[in-house]
PDB file of C-alpha atoms in Angstrom:
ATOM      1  CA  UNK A   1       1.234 -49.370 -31.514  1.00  0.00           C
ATOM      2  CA  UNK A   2      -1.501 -48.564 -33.861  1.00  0.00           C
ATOM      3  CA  UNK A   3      -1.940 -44.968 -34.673  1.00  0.00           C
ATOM      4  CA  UNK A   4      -5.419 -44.269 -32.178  1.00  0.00           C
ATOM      5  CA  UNK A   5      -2.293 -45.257 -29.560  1.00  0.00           C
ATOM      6  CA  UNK A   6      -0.288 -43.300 -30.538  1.00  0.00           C
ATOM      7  CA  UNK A   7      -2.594 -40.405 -30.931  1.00  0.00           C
ATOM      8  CA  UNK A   8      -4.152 -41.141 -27.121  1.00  0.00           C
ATOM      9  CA  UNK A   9      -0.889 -40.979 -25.878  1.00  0.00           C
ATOM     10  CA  UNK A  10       0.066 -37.460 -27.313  1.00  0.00           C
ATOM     11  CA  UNK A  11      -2.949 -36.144 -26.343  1.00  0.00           C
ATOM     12  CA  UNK A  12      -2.023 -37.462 -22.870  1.00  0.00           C
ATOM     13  CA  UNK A  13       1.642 -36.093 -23.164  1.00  0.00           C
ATOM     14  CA  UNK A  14       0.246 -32.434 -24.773  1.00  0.00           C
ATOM     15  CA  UNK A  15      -1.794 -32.253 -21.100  1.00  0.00           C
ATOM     16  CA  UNK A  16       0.617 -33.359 -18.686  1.00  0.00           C
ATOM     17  CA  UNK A  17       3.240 -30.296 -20.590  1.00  0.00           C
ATOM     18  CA  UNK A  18       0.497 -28.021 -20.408  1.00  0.00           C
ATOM     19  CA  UNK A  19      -0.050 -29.290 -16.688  1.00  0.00           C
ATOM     20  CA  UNK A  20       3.817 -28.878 -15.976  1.00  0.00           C
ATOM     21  CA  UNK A  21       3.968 -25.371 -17.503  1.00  0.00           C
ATOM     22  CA  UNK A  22       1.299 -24.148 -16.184  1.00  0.00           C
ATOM     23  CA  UNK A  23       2.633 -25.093 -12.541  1.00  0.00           C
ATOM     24  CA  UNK A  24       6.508 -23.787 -13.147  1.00  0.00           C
ATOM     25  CA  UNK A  25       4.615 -20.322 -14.535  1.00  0.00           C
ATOM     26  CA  UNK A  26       2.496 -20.278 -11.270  1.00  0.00           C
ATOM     27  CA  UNK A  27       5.312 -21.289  -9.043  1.00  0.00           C
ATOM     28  CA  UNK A  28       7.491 -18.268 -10.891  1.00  0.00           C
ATOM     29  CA  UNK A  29       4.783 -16.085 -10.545  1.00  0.00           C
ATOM     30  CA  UNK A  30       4.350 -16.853  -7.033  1.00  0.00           C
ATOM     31  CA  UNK A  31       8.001 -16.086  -6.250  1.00  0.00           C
ATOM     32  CA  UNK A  32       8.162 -13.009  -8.185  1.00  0.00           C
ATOM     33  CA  UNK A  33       5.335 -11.261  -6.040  1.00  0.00           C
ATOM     34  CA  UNK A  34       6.932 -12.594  -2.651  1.00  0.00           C
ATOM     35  CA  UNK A  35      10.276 -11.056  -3.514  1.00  0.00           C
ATOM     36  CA  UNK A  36       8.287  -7.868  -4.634  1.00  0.00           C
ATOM     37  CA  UNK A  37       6.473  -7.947  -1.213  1.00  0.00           C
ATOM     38  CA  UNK A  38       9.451  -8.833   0.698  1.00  0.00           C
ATOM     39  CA  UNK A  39      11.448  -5.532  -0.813  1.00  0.00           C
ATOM     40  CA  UNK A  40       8.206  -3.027   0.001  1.00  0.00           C
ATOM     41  CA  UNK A  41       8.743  -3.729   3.252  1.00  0.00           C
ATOM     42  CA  UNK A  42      12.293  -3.821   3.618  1.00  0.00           C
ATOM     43  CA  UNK A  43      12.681  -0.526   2.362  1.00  0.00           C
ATOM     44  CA  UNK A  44      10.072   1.985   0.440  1.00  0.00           C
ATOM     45  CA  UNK A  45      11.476   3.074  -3.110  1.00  0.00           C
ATOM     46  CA  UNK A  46      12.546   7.143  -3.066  1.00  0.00           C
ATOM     47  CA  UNK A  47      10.301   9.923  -4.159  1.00  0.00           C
ATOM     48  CA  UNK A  48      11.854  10.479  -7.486  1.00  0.00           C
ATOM     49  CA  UNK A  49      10.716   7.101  -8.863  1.00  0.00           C
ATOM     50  CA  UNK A  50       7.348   7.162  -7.234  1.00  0.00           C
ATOM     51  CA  UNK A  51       6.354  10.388  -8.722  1.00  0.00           C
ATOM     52  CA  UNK A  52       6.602   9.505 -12.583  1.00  0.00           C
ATOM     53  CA  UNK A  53       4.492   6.150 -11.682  1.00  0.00           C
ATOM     54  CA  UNK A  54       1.955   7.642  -9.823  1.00  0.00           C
ATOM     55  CA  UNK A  55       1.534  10.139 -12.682  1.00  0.00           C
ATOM     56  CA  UNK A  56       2.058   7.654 -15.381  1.00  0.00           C
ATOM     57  CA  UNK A  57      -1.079   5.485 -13.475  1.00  0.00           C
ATOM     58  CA  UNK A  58      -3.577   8.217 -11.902  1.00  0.00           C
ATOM     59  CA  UNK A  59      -3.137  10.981 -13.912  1.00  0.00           C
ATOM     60  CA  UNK A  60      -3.118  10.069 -17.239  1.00  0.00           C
ATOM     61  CA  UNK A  61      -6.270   7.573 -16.558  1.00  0.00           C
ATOM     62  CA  UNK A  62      -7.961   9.669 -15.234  1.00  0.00           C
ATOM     63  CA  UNK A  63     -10.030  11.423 -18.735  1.00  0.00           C
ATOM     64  CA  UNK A  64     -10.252   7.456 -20.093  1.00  0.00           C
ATOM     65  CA  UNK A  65     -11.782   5.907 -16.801  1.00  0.00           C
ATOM     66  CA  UNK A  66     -13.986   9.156 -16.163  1.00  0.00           C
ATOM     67  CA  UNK A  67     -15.390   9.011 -20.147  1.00  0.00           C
ATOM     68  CA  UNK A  68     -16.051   5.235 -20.151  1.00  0.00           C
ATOM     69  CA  UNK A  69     -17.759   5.768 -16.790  1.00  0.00           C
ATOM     70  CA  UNK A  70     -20.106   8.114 -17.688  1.00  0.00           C
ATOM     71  CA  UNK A  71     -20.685   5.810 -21.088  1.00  0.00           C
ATOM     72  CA  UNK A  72     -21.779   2.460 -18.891  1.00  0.00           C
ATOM     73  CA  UNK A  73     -23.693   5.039 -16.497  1.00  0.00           C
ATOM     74  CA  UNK A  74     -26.105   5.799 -19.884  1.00  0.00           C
ATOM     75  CA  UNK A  75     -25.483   2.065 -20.915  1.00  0.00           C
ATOM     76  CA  UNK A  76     -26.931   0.811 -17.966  1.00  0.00           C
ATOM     77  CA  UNK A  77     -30.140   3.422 -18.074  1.00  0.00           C
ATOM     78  CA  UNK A  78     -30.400   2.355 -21.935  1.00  0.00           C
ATOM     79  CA  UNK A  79     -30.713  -1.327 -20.836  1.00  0.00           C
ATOM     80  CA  UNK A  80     -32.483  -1.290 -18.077  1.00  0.00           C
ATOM     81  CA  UNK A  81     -35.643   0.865 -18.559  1.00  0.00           C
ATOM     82  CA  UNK A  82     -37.546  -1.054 -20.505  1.00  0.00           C
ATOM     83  CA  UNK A  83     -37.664  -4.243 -18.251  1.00  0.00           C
ATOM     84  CA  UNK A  84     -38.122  -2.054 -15.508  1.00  0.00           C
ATOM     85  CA  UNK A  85     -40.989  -0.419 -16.820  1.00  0.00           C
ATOM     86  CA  UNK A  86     -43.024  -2.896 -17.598  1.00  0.00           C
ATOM     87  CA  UNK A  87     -42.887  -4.200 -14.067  1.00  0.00           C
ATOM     88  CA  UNK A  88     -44.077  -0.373 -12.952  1.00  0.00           C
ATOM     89  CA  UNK A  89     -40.529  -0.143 -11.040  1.00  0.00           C
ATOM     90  CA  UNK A  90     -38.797   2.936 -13.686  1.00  0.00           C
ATOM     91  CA  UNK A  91     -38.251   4.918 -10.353  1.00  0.00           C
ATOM     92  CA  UNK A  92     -35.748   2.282  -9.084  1.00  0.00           C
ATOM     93  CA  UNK A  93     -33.384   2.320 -11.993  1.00  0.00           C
ATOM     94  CA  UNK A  94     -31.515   4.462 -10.016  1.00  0.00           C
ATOM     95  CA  UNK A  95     -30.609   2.098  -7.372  1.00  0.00           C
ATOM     96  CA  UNK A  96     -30.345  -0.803  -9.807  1.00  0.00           C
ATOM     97  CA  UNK A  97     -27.678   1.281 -12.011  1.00  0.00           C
ATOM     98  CA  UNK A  98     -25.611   3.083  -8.876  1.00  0.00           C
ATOM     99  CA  UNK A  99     -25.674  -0.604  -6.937  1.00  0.00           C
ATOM    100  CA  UNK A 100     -24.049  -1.864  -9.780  1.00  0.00           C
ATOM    101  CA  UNK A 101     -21.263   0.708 -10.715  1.00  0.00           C
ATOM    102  CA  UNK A 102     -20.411   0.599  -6.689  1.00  0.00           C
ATOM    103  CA  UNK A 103     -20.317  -3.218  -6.577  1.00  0.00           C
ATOM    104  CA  UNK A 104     -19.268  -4.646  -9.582  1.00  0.00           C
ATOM    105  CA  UNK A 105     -19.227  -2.454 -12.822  1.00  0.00           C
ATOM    106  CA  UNK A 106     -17.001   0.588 -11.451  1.00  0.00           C
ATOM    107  CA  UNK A 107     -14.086  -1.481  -9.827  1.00  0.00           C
ATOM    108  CA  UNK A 108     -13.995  -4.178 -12.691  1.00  0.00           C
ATOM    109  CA  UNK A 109     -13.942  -0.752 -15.606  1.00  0.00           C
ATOM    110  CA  UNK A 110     -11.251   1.239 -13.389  1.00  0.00           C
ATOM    111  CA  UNK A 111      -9.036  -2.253 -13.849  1.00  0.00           C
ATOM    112  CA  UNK A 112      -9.437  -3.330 -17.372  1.00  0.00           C
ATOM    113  CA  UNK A 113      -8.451   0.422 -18.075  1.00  0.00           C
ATOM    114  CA  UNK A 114      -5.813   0.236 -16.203  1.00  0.00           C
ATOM    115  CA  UNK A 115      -4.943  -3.105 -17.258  1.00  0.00           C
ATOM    116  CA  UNK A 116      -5.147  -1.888 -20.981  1.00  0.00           C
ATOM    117  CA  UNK A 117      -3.582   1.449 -20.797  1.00  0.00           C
ATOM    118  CA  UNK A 118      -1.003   0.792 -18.048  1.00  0.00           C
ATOM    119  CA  UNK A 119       0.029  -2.863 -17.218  1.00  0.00           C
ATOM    120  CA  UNK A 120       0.750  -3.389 -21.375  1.00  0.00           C
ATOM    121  CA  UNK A 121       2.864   0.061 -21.368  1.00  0.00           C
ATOM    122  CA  UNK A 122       4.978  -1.700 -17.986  1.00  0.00           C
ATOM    123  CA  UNK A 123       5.264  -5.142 -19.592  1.00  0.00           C
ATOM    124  CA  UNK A 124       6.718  -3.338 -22.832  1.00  0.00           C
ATOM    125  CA  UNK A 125       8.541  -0.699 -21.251  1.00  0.00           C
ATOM    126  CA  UNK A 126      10.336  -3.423 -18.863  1.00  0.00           C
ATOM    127  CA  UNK A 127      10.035  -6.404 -21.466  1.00  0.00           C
ATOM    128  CA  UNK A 128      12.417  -3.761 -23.853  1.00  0.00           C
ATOM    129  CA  UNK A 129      14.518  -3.068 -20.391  1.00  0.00           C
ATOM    130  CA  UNK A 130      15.128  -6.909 -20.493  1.00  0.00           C
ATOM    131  CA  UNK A 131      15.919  -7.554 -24.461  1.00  0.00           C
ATOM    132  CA  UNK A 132      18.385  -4.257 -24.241  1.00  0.00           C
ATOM    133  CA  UNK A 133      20.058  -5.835 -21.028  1.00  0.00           C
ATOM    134  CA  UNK A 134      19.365  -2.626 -18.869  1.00  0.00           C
ATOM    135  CA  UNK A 135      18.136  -4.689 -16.137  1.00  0.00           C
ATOM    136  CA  UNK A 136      20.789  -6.791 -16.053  1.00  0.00           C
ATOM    137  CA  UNK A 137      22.823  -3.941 -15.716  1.00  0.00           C
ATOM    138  CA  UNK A 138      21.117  -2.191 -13.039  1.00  0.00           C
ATOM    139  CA  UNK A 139      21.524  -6.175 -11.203  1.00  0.00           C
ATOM    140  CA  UNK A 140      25.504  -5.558 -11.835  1.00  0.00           C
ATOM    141  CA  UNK A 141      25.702  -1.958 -10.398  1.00  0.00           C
ATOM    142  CA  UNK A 142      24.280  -3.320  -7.346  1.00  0.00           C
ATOM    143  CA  UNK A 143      20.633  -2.150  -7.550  1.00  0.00           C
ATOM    144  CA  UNK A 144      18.056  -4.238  -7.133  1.00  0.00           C
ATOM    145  CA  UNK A 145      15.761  -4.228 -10.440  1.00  0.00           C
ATOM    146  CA  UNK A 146      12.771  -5.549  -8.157  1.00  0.00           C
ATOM    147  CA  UNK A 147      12.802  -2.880  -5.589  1.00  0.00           C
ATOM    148  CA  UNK A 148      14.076   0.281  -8.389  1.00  0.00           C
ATOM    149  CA  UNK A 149      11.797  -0.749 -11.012  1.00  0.00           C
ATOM    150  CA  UNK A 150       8.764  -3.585  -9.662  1.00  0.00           C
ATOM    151  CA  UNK A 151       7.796  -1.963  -5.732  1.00  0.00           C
ATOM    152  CA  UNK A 152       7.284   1.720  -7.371  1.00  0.00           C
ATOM    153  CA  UNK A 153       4.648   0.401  -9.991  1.00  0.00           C
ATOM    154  CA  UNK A 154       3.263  -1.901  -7.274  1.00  0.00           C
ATOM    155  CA  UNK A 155       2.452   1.019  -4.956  1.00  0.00           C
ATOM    156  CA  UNK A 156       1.119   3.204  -7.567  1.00  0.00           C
ATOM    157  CA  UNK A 157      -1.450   0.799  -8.994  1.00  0.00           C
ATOM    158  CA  UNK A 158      -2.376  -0.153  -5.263  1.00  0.00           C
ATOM    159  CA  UNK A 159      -2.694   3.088  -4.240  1.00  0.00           C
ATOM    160  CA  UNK A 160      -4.213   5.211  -6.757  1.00  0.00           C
ATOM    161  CA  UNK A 161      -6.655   2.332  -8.364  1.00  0.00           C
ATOM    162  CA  UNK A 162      -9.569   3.064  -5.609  1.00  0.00           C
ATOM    163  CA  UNK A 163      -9.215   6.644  -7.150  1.00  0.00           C
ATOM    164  CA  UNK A 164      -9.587   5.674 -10.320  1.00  0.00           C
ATOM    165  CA  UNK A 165     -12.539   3.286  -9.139  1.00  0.00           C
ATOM    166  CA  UNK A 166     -14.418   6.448  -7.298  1.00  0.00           C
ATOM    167  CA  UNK A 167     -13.787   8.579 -10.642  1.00  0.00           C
ATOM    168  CA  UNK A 168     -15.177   5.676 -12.639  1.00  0.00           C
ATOM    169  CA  UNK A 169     -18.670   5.199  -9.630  1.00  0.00           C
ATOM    170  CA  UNK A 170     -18.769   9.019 -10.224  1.00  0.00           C
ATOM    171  CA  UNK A 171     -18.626   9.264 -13.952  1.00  0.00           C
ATOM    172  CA  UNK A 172     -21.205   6.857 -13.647  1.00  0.00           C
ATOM    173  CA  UNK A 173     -23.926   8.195 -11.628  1.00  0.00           C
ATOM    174  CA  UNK A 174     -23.881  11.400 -13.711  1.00  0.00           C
ATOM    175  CA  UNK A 175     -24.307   9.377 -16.516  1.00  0.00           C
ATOM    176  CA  UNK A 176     -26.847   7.233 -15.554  1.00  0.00           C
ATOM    177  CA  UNK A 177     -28.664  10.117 -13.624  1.00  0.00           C
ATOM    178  CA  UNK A 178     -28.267  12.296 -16.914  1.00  0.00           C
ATOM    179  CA  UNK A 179     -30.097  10.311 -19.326  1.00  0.00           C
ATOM    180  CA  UNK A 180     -32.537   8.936 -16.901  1.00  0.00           C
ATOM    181  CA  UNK A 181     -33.963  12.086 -15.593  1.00  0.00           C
ATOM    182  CA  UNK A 182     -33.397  14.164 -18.564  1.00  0.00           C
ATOM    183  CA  UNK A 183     -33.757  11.526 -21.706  1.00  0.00           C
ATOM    184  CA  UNK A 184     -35.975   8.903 -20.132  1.00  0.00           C
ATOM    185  CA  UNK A 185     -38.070  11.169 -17.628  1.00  0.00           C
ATOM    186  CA  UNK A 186     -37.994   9.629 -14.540  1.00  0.00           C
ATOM    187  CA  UNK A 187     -38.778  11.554 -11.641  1.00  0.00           C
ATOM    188  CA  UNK A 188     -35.743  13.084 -10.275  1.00  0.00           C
ATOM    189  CA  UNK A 189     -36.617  13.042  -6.240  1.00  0.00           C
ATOM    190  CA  UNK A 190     -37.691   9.295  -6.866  1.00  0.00           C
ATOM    191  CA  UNK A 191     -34.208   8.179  -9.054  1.00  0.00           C
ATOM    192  CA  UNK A 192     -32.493   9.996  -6.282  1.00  0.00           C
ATOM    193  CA  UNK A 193     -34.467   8.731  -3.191  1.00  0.00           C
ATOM    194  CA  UNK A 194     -34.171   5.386  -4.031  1.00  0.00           C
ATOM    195  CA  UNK A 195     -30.588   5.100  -4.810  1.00  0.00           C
ATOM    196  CA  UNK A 196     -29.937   6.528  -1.158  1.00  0.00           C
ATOM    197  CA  UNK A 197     -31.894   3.982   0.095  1.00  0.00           C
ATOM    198  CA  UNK A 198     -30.244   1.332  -1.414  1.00  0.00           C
ATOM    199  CA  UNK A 199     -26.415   1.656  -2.229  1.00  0.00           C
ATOM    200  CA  UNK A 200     -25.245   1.548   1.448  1.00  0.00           C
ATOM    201  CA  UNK A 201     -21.350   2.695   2.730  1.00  0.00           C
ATOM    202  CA  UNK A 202     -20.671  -1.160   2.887  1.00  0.00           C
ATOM    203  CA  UNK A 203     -21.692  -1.062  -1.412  1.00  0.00           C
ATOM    204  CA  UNK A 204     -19.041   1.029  -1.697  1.00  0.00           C
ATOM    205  CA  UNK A 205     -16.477  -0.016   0.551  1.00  0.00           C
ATOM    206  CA  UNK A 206     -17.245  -3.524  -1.131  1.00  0.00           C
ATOM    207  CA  UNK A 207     -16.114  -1.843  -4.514  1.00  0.00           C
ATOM    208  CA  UNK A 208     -13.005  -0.357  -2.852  1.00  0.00           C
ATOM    209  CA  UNK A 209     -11.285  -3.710  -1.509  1.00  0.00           C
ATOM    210  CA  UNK A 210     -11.792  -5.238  -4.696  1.00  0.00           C
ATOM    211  CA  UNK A 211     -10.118  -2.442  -6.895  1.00  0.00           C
ATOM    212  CA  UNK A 212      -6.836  -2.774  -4.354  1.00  0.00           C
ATOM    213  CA  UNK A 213      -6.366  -6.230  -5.367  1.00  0.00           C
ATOM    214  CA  UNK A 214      -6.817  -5.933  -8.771  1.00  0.00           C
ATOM    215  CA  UNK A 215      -4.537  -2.539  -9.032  1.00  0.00           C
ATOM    216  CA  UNK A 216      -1.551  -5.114  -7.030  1.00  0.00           C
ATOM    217  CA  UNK A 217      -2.479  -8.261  -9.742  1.00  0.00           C
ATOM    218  CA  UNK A 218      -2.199  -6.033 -12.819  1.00  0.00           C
ATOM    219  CA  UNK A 219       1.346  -4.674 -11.503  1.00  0.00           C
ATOM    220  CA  UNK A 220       2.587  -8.317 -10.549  1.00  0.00           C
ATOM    221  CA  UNK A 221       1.413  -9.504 -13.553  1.00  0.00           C
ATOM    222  CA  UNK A 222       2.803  -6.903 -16.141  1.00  0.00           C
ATOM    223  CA  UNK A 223       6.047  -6.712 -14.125  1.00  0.00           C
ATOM    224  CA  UNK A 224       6.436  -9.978 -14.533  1.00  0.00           C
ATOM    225  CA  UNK A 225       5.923 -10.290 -18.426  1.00  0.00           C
ATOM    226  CA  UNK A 226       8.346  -7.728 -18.647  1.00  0.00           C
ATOM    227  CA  UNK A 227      10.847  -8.965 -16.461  1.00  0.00           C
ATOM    228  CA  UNK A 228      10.575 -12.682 -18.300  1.00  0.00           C
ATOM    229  CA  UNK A 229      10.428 -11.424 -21.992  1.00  0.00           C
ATOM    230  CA  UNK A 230      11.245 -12.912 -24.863  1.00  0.00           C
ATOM    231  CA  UNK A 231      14.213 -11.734 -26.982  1.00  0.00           C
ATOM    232  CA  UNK A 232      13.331  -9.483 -29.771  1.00  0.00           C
ATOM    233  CA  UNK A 233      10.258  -6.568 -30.795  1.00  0.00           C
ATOM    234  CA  UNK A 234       8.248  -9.875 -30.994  1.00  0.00           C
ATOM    235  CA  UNK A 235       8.923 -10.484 -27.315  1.00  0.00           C
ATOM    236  CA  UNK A 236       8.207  -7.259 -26.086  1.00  0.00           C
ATOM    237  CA  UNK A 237       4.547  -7.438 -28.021  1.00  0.00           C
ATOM    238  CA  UNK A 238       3.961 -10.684 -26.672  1.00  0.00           C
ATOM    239  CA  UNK A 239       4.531  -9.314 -23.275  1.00  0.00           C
ATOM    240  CA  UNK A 240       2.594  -6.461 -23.353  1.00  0.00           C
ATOM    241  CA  UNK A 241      -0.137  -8.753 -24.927  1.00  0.00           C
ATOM    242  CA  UNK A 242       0.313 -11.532 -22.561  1.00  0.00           C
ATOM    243  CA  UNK A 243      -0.087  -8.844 -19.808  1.00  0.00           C
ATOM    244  CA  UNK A 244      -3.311  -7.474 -20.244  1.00  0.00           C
ATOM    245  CA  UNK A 245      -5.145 -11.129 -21.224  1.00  0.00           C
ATOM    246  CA  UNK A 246      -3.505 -12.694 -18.116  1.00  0.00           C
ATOM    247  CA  UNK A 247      -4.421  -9.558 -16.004  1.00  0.00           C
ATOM    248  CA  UNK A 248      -8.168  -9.385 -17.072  1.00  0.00           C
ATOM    249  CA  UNK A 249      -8.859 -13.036 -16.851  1.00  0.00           C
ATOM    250  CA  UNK A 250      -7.258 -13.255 -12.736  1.00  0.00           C
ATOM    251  CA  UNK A 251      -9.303  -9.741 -12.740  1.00  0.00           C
ATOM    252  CA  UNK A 252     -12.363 -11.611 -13.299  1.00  0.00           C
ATOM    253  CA  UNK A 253     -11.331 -14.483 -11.430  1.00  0.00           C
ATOM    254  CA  UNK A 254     -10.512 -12.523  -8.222  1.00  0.00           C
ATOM    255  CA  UNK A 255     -13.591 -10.363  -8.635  1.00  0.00           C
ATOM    256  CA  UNK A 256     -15.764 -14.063  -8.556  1.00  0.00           C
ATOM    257  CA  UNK A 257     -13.682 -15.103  -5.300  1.00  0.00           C
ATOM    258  CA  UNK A 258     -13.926 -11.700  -3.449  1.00  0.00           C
ATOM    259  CA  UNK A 259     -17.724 -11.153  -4.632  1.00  0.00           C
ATOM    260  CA  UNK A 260     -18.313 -14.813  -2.287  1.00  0.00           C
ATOM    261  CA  UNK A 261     -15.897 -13.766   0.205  1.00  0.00           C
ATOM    262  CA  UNK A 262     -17.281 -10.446   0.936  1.00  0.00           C
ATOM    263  CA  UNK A 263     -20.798 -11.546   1.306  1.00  0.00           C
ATOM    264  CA  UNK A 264     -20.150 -14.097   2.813  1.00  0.00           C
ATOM    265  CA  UNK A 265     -18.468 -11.716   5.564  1.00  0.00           C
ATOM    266  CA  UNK A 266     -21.775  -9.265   5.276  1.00  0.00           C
ATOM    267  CA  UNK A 267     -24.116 -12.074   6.325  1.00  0.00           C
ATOM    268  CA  UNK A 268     -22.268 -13.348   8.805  1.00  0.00           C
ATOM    269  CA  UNK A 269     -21.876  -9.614  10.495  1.00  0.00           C
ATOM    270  CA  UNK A 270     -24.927  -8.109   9.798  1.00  0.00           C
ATOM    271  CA  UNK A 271     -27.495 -11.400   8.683  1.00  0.00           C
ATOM    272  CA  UNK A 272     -30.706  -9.251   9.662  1.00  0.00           C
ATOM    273  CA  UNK A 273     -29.676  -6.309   7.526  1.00  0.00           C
ATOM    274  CA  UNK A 274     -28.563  -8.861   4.693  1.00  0.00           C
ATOM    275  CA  UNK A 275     -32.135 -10.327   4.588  1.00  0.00           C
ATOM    276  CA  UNK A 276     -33.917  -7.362   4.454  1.00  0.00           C
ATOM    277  CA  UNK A 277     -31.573  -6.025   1.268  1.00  0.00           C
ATOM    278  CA  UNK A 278     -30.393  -9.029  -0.376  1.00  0.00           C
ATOM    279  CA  UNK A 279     -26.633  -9.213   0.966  1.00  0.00           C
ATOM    280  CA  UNK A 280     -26.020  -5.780   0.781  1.00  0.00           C
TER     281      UNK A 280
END
């Protein structure tokens, strides 16, 4: 076998790992959230480990998603104004920056902040759990680590994410409404007028369903990194790492399949109001 063989066939063997891997992590993964679903419906976890994870997830992001909101807000007017006024359209930067906070920029910021701040923290706090053996010893006391420790994180990124979203939409008009009207000096009844016209309950409502499935990924995902961590400080930083990559990449992933699902639904329920504001 000459050595271009030999070479070929590695590369072959390096992909069909990768392939198996990648299939035994989704397979793992898959299992994970069914036994995490299966034991939030079984039985709801008590109020005195709910609390601390609610507070841990929509309290304490609450300053970091309300400042970076009100930062894109002036982002977007930054950006924006100078293409739109040399079309003659300045007035409708309103619409332009509110539609996209609602429907795309607001949900997507609320997760990667949570993502960032609170799925590495779970990873490390449960990947350090599972080097120091704690969870194996809550398994031999008879508790289940999925239901004390997994279902209480689930429910408080599920639940308290569309907060976090509407803080982050908020954050974002006054932003974007601040420096427009008072930095840039567009008309205030015009920035206003038009964004009522356009940003419609469905806009919002669109921006809602999306945050609830990426507050559930970024708890299945962290959970799991903690739960399957390596031994060692190494570990734990690899799972906390490993957390917030894998949970911002299915973030954007699920954002692309929801984005076509949803419209898809608009069209199909309202097509005449679709094609007179572009899908929504």
């Amino acid at each position: 076998m000459t050595w271009l063989e030999e070479a070929f066939f590695n590369w072959i063997a390096d992909w069909g790992t990768l392939g198996i891997e990648f299939t035994i992590a989704v397979g793992d993964m898959s299992l994970f959230a069914l036994r995490t679903m299966r034991w939030l419906f079984n039985r709801l976890p008590k109020r005195e480990t709910l609390v601390p994870n609610f507070y841990q997830v929509g309290v304490m992001s609450l300053p970091v998603v309300a400042l970076t909101g009100t930062f894109i807000g002036m982002v977007l007017a930054v950006q924006s104004y100078f293409q739109f006024r040399q079309l003659g359209l300045e007035t409708r930067l309103g619409a332009v920056i509110n539609m996209t906070l609602v429907r795309e920029l607001g949900p997507v910021l609320a997760a990667t902040m949570l993502a960032g701040r609170v799925g590495s923290a779970m990873a490390a706090e449960l990947g350090t759990m599972r080097v120091t053996e704690q969870i194996d010893a809550l398994d031999a006391m008879g508790t289940n680590p999925i239901h004390y420790l997994v279902v209480p994180r689930f429910l408080a990124c599920v639940i308290l994410i569309p907060a976090l979203t509407v803080m982050a939409d908020f954050m974002g008009f006054v932003g974007g409404y601040f420096y427009s009207v008072n930095i840039l000096g567009i008309d205030q009844h015009y920035y206003m007028y038009n964004s009522e016209q356009f940003v419609q309950s469905w806009d919002i409502f669109y921006g809602l369903i999306k945050s609830v499935f990426f507050g559930g990924t970024i708890a299945l995902v962290s959970c799991h990194r903690g739960f399957h961590c390596e031994p060692g400080a190494e570990g734990v930083g690899r799972a906390a790492t490993a957390a917030f990559v894998y949970s911002f990449v299915f973030i954007l992933a699920i954002d692309l399949a929801l984005g076509i699902g949803l419209d898809s639904i608009y069209n199909t329920i309202w097509p005449d109001h679709a094609a007179n504001f572009g899908g929504g």
